[in-house]
PDB file of N, CA and C in Angstrom:
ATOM      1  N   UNK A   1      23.326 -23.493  10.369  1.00 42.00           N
ATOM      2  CA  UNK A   1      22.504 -22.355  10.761  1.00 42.00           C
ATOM      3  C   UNK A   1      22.804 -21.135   9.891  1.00 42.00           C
ATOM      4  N   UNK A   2      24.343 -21.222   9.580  1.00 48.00           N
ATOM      5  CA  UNK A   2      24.436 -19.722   8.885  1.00 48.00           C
ATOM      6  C   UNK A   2      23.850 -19.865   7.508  1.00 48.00           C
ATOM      7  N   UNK A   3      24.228 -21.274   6.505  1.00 48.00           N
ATOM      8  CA  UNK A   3      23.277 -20.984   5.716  1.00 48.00           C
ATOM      9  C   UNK A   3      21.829 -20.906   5.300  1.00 48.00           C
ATOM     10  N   UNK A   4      21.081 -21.387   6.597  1.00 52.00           N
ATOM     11  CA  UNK A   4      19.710 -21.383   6.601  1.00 52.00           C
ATOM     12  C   UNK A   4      18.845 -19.653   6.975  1.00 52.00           C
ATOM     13  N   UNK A   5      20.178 -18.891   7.509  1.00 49.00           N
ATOM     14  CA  UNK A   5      20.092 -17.136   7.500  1.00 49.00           C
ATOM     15  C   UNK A   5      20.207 -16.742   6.113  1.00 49.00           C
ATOM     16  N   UNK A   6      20.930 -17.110   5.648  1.00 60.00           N
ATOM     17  CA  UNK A   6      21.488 -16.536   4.211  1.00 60.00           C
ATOM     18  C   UNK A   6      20.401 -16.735   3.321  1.00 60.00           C
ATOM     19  N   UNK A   7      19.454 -17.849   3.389  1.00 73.00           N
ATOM     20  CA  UNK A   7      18.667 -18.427   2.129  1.00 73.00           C
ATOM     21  C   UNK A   7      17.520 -18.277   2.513  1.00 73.00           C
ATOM     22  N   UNK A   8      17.226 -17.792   3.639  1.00 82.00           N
ATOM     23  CA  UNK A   8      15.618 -17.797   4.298  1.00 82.00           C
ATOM     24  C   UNK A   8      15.048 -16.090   4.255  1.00 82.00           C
ATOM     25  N   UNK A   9      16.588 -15.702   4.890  1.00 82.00           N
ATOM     26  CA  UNK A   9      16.226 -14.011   5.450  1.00 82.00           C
ATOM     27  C   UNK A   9      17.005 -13.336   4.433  1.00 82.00           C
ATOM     28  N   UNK A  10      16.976 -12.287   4.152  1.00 80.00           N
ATOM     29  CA  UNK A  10      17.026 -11.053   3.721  1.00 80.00           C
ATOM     30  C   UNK A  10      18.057 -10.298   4.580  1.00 80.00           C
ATOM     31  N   UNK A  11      19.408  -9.922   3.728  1.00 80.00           N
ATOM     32  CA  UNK A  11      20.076  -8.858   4.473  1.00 80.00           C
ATOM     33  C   UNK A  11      19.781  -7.992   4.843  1.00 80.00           C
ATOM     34  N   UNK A  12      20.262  -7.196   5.968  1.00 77.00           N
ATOM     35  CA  UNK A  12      19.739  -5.527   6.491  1.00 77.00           C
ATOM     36  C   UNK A  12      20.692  -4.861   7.272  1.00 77.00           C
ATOM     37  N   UNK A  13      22.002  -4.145   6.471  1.00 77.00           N
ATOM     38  CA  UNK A  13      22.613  -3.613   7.191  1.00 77.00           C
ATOM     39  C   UNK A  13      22.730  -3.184   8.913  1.00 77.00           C
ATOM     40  N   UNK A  14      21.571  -2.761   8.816  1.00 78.00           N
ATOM     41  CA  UNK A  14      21.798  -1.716  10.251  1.00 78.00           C
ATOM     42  C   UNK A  14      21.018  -2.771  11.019  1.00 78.00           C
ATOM     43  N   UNK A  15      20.932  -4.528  11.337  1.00 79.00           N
ATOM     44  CA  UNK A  15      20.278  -5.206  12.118  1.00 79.00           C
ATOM     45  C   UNK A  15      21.912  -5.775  13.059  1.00 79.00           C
ATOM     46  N   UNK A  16      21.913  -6.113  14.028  1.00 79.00           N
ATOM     47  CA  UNK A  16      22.821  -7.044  15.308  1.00 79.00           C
ATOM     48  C   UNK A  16      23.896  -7.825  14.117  1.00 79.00           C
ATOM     49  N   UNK A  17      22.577  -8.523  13.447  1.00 79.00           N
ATOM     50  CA  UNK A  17      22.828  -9.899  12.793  1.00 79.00           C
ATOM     51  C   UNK A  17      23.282  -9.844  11.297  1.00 79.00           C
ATOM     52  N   UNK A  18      22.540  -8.778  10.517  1.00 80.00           N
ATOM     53  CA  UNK A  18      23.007  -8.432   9.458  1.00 80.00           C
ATOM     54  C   UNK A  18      21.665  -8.717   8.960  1.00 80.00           C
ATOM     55  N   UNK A  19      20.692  -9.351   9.368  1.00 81.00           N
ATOM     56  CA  UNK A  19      19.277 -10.042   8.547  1.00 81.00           C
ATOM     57  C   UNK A  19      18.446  -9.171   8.897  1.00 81.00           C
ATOM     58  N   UNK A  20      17.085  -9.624   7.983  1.00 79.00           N
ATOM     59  CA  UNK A  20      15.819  -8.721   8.534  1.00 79.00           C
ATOM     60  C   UNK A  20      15.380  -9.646   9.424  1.00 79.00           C
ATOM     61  N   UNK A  21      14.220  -9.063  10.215  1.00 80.00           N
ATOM     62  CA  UNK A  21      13.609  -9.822  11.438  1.00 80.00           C
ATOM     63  C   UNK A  21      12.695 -11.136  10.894  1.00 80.00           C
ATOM     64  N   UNK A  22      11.981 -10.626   9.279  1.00 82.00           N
ATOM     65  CA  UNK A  22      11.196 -11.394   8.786  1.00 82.00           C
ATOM     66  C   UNK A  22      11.582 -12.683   7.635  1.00 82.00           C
ATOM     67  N   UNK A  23      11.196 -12.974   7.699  1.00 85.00           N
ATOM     68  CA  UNK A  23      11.738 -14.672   6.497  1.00 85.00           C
ATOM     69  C   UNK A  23      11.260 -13.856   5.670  1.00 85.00           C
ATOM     70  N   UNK A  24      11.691 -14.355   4.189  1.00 84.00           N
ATOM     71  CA  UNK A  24      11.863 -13.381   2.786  1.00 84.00           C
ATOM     72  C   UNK A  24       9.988 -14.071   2.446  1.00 84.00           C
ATOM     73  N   UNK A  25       9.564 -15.218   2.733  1.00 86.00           N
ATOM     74  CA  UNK A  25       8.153 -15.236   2.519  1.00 86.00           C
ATOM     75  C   UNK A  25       7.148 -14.614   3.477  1.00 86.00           C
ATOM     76  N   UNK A  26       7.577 -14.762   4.619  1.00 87.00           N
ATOM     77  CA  UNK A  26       6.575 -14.108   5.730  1.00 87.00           C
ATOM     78  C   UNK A  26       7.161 -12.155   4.912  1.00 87.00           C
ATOM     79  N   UNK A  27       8.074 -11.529   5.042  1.00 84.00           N
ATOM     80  CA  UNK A  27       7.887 -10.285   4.436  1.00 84.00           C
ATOM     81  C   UNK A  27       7.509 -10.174   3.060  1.00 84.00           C
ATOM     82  N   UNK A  28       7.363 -11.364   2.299  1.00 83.00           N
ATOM     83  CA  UNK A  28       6.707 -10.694   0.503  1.00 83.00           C
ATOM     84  C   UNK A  28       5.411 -10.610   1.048  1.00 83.00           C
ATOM     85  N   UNK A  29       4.690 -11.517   1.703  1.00 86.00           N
ATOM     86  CA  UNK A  29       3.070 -12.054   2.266  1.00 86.00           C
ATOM     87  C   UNK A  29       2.609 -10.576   2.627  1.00 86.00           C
ATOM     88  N   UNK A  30       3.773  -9.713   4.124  1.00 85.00           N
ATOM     89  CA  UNK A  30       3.485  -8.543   4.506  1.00 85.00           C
ATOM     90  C   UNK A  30       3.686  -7.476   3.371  1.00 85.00           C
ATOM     91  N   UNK A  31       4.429  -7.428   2.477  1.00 79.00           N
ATOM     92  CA  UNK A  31       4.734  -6.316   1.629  1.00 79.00           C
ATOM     93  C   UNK A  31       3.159  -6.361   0.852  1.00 79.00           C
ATOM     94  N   UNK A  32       2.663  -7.544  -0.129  1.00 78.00           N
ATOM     95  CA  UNK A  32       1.722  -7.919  -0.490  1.00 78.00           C
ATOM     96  C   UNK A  32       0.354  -7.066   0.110  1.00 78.00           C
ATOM     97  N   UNK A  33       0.498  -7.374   1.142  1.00 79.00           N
ATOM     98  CA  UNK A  33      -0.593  -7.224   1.409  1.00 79.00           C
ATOM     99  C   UNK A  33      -1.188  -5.394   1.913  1.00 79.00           C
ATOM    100  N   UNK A  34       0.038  -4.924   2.575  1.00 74.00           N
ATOM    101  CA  UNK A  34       0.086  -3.575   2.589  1.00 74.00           C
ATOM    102  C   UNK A  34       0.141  -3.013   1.243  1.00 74.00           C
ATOM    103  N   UNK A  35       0.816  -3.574   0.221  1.00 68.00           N
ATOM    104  CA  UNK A  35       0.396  -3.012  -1.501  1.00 68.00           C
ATOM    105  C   UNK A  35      -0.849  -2.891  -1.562  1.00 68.00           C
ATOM    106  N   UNK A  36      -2.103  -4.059  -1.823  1.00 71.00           N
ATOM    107  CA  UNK A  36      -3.160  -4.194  -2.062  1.00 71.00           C
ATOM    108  C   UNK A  36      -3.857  -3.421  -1.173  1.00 71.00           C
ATOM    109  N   UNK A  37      -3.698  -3.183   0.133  1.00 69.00           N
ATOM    110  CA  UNK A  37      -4.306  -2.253   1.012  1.00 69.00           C
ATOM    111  C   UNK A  37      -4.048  -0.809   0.567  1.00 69.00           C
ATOM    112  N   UNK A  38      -2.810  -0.091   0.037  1.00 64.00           N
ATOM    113  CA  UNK A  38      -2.552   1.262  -0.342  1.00 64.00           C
ATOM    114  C   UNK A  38      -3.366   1.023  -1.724  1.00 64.00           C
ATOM    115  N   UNK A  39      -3.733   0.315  -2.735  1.00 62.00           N
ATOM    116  CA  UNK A  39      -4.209   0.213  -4.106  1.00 62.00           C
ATOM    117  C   UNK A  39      -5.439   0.459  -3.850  1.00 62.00           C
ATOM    118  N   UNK A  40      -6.024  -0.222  -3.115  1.00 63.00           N
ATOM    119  CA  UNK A  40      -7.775   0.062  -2.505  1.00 63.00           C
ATOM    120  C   UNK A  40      -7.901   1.379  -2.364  1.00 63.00           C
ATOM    121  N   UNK A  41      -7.263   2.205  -1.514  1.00 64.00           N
ATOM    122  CA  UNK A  41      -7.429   3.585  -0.889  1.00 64.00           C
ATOM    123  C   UNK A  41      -7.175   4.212  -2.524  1.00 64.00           C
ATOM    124  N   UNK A  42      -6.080   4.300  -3.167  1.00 62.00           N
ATOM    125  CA  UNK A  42      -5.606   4.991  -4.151  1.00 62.00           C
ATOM    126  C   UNK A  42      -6.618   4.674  -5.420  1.00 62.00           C
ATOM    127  N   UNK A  43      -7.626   3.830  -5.377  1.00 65.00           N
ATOM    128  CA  UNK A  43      -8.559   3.189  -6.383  1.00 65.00           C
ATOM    129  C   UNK A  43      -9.862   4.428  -6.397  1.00 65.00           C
ATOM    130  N   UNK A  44     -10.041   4.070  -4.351  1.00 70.00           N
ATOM    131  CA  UNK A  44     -11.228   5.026  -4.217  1.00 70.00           C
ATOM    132  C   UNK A  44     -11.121   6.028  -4.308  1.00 70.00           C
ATOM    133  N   UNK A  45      -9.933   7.027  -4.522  1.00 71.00           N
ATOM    134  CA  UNK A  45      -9.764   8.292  -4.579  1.00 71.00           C
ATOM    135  C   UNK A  45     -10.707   9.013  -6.062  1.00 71.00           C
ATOM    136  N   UNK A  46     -11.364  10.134  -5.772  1.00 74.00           N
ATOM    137  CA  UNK A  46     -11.833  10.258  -6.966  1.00 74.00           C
ATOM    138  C   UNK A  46     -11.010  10.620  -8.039  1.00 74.00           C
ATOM    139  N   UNK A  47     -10.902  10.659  -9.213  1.00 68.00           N
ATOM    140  CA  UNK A  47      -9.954  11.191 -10.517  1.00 68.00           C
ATOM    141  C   UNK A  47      -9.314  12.380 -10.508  1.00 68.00           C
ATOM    142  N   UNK A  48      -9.923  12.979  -9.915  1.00 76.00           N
ATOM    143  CA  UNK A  48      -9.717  14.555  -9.843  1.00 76.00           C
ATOM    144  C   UNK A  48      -8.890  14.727  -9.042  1.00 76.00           C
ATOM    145  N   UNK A  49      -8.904  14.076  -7.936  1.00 81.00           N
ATOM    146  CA  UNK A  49      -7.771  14.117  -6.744  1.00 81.00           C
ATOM    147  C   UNK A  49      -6.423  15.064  -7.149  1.00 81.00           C
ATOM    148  N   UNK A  50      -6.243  16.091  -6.492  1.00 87.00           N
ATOM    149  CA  UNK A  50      -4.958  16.561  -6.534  1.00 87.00           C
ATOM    150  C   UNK A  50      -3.767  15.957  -5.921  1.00 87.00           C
ATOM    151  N   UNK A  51      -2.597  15.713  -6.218  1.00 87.00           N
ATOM    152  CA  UNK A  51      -1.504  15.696  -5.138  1.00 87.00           C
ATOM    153  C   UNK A  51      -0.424  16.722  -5.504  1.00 87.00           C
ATOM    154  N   UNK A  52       0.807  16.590  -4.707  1.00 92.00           N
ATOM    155  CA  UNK A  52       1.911  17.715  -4.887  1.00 92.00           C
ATOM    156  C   UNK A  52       3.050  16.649  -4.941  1.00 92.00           C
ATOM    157  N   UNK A  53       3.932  17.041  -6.456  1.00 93.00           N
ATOM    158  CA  UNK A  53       5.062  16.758  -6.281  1.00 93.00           C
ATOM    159  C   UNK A  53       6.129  17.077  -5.811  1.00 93.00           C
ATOM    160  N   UNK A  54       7.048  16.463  -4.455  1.00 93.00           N
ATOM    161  CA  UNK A  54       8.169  17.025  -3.839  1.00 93.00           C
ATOM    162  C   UNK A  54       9.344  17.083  -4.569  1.00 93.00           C
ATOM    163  N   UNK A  55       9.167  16.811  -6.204  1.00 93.00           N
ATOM    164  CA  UNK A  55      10.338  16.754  -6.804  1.00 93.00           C
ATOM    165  C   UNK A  55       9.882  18.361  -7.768  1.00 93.00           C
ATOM    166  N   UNK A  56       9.700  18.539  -8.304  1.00 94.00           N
ATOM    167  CA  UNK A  56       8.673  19.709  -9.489  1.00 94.00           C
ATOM    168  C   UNK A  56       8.153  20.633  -8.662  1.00 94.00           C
ATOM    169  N   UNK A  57       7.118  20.458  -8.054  1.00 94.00           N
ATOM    170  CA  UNK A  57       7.175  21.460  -6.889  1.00 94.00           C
ATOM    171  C   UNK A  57       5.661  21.560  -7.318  1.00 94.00           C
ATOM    172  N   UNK A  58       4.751  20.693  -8.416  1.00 95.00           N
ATOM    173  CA  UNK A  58       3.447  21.221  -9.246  1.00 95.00           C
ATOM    174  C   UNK A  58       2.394  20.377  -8.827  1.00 95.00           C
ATOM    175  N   UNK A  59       1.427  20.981  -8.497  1.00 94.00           N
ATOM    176  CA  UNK A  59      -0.140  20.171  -8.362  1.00 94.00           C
ATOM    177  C   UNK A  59      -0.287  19.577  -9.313  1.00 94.00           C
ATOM    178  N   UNK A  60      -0.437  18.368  -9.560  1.00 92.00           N
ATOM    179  CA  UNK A  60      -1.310  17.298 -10.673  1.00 92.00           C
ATOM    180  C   UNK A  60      -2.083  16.744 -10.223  1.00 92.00           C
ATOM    181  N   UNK A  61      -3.220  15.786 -11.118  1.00 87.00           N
ATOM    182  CA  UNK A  61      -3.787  14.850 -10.513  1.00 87.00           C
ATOM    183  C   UNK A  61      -3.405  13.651 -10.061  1.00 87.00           C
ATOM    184  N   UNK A  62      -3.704  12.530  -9.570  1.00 84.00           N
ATOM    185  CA  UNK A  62      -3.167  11.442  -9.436  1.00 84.00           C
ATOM    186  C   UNK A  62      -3.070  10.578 -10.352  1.00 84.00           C
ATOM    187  N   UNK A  63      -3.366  11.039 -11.445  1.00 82.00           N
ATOM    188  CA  UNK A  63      -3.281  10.082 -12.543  1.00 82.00           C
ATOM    189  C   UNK A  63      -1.922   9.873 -12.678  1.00 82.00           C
ATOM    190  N   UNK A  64      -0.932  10.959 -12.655  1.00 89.00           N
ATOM    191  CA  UNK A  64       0.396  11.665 -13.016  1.00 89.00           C
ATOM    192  C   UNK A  64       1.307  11.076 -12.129  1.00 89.00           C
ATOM    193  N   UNK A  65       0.893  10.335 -10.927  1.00 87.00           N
ATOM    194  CA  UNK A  65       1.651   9.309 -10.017  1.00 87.00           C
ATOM    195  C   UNK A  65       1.386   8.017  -9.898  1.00 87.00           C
ATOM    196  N   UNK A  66       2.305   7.353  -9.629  1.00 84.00           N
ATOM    197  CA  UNK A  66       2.327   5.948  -9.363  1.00 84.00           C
ATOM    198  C   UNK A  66       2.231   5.648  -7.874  1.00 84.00           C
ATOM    199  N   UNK A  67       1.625   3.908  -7.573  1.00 79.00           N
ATOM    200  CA  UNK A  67       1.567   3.796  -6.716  1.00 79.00           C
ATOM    201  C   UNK A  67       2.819   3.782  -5.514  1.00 79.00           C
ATOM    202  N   UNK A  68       2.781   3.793  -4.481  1.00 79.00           N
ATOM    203  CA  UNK A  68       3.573   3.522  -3.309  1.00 79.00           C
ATOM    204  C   UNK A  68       2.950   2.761  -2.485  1.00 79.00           C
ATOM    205  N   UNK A  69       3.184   1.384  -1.935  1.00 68.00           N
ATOM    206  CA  UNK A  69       2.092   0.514  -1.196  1.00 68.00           C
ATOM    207  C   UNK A  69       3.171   1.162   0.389  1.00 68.00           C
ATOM    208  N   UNK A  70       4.228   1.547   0.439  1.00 75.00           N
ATOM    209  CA  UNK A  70       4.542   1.695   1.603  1.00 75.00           C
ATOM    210  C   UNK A  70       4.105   3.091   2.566  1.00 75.00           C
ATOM    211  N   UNK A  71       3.601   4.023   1.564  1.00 78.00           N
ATOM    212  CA  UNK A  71       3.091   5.308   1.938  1.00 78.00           C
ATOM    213  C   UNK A  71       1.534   4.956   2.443  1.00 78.00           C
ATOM    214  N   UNK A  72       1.104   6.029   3.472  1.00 75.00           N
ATOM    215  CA  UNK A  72      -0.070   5.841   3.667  1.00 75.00           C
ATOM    216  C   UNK A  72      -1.187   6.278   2.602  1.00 75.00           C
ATOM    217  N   UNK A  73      -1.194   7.253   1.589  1.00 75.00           N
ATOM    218  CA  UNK A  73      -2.019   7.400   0.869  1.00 75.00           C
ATOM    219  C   UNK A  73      -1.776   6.400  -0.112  1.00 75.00           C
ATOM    220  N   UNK A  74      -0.717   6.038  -0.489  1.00 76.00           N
ATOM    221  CA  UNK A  74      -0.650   4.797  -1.759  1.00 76.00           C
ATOM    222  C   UNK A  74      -0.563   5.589  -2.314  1.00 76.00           C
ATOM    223  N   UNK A  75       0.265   7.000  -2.617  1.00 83.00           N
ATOM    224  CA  UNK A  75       0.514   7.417  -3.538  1.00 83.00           C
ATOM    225  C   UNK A  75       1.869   8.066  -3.845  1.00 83.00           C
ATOM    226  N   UNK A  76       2.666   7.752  -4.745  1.00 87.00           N
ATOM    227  CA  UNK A  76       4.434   7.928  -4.824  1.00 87.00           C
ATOM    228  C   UNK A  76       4.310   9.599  -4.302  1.00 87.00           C
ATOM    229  N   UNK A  77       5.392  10.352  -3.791  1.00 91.00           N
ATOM    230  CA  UNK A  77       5.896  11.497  -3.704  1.00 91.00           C
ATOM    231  C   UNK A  77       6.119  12.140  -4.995  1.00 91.00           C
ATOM    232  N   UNK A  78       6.722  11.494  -5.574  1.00 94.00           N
ATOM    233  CA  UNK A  78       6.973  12.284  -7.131  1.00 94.00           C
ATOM    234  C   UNK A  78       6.197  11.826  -7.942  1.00 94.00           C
ATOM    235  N   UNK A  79       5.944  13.010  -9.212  1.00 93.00           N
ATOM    236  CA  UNK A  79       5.328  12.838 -10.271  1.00 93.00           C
ATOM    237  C   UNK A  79       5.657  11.548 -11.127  1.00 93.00           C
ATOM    238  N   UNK A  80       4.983  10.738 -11.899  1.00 93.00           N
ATOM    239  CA  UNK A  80       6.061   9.622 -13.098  1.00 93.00           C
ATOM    240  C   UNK A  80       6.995  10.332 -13.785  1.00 93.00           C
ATOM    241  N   UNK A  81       6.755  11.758 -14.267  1.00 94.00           N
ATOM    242  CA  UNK A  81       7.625  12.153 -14.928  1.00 94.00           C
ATOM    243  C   UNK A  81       8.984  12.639 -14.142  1.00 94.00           C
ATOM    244  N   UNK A  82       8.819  13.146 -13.182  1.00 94.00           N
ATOM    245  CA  UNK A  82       9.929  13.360 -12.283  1.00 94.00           C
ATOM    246  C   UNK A  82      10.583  11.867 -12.051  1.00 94.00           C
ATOM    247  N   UNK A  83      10.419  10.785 -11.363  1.00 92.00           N
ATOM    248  CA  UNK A  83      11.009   9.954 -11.279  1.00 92.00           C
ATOM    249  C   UNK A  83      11.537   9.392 -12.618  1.00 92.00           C
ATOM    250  N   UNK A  84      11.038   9.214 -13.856  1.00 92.00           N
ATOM    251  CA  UNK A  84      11.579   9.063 -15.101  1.00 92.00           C
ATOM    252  C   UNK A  84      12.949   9.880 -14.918  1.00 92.00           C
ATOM    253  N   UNK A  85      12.604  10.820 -14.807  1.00 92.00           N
ATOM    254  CA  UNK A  85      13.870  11.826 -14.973  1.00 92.00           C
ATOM    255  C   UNK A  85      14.976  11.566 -14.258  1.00 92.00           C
ATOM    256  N   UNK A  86      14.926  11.154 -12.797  1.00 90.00           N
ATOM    257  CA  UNK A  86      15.691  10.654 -12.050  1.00 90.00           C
ATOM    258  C   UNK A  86      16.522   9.995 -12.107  1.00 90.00           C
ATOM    259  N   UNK A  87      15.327   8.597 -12.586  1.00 87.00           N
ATOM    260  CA  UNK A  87      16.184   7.559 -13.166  1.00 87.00           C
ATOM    261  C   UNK A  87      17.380   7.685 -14.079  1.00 87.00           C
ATOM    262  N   UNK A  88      16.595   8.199 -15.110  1.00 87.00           N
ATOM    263  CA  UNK A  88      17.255   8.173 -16.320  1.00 87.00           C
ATOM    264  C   UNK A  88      18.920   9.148 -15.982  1.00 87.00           C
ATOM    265  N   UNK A  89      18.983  10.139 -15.538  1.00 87.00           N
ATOM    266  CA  UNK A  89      20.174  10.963 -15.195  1.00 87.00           C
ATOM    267  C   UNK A  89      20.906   9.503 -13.624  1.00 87.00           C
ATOM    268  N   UNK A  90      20.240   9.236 -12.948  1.00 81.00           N
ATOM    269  CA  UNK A  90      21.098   7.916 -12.357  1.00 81.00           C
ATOM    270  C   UNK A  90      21.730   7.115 -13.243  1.00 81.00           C
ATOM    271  N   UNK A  91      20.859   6.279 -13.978  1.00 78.00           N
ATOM    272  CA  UNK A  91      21.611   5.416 -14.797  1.00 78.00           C
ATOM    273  C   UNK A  91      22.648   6.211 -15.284  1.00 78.00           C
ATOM    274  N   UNK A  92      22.530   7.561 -16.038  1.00 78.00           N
ATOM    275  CA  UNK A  92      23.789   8.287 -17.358  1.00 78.00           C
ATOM    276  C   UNK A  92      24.767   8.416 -16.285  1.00 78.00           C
ATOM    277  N   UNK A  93      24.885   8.736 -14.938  1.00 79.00           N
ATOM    278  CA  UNK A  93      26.008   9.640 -14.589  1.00 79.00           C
ATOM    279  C   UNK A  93      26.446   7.740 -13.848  1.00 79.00           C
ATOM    280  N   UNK A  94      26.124   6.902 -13.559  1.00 74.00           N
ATOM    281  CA  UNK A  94      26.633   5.397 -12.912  1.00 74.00           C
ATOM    282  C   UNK A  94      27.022   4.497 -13.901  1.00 74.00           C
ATOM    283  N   UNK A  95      28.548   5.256 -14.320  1.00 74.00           N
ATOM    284  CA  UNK A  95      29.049   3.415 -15.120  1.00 74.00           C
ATOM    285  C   UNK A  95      29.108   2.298 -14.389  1.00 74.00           C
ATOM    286  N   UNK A  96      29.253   1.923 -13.358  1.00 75.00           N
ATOM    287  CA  UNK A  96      28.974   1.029 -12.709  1.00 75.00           C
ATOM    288  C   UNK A  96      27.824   0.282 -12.464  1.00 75.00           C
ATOM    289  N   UNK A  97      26.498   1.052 -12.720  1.00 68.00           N
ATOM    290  CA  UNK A  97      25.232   0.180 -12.640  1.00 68.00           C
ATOM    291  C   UNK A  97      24.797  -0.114 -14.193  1.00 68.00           C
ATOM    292  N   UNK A  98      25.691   0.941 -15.114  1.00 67.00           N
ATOM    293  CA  UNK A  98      25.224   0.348 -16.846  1.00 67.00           C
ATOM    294  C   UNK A  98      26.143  -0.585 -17.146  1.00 67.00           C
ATOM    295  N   UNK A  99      26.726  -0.620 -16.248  1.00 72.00           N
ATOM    296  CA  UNK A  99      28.278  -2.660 -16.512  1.00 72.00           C
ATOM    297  C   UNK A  99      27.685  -3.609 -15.880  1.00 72.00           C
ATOM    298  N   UNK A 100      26.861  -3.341 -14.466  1.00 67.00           N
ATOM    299  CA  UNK A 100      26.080  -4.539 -14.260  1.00 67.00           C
ATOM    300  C   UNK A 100      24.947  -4.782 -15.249  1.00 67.00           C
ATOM    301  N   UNK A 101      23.875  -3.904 -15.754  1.00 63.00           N
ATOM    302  CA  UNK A 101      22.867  -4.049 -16.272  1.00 63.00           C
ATOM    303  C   UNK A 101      23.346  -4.522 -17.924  1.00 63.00           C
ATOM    304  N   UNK A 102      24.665  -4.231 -18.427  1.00 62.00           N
ATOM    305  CA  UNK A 102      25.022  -4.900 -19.446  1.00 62.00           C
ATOM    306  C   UNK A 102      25.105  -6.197 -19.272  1.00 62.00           C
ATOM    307  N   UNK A 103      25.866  -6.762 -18.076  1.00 64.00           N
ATOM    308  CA  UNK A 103      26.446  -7.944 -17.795  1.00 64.00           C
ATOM    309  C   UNK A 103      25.339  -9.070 -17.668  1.00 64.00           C
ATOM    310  N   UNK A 104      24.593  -8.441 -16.763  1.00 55.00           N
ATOM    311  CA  UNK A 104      22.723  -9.355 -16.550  1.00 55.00           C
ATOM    312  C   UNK A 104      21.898  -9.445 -17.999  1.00 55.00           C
ATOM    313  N   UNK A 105      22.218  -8.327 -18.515  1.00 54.00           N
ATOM    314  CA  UNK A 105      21.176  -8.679 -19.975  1.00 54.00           C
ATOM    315  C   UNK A 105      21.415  -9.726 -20.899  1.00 54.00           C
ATOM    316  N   UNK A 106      23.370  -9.460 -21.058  1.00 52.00           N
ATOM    317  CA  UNK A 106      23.784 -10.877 -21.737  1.00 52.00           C
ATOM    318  C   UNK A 106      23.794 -11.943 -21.433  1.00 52.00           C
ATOM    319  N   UNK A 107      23.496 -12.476 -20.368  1.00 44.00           N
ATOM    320  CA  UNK A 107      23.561 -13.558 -19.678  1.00 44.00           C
ATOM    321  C   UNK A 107      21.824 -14.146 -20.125  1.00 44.00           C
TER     322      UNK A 107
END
């Protein structure tokens, strides 16, 4: 039983059990499909569409964001360029995630 938890479900800290509630295919199926549902909405939006970045603090259009299928508009909080930025200062200041990402590349 324990390894049929381990290989089916998905860890989740803060659950009884340590798992998520959903099997790792029944939640890609749900993730899936709430993506394609936020992409529709974020499709029909017209071009012009404004949003606000909570990172920059600046009105752009939506061109200037990426999607979020877990948000209700389907549209990320931050600008691409803000999250670029993010990233990029995460990775510089984490030797620890540029020793894994060395270690996975050579392999």
């Amino acid at each position: 039983m324990e390894l049929e938890l381990e290989t089916n479900f998905s860890k989740r800290a803060g659950t009884p059990d340590g798992f998520r509630s959903l099997c790792k295919t029944c939640d890609a199926k749900r993730r899936a499909e709430k993506i394609k549902r936020n992409a529709v909405i974020f499709r029909n939006l017209p071009a012009d569409t404004i949003s606000h970045c909570f990172t920059c603090k600046q009105d752009k259009t939506i061109e200037h964001f990426g999607l979020r299928g877990e948000r209700k508009s389907g549209i990320s909080p931050e600008c691409k360029e803000c999250y670029r930025q993010r990233q990029r200062t995460a990775y510089s200041s984490d030797a620890e995630l540029r020793e894994k990402t060395a270690i996975r590349c050579k392999a």
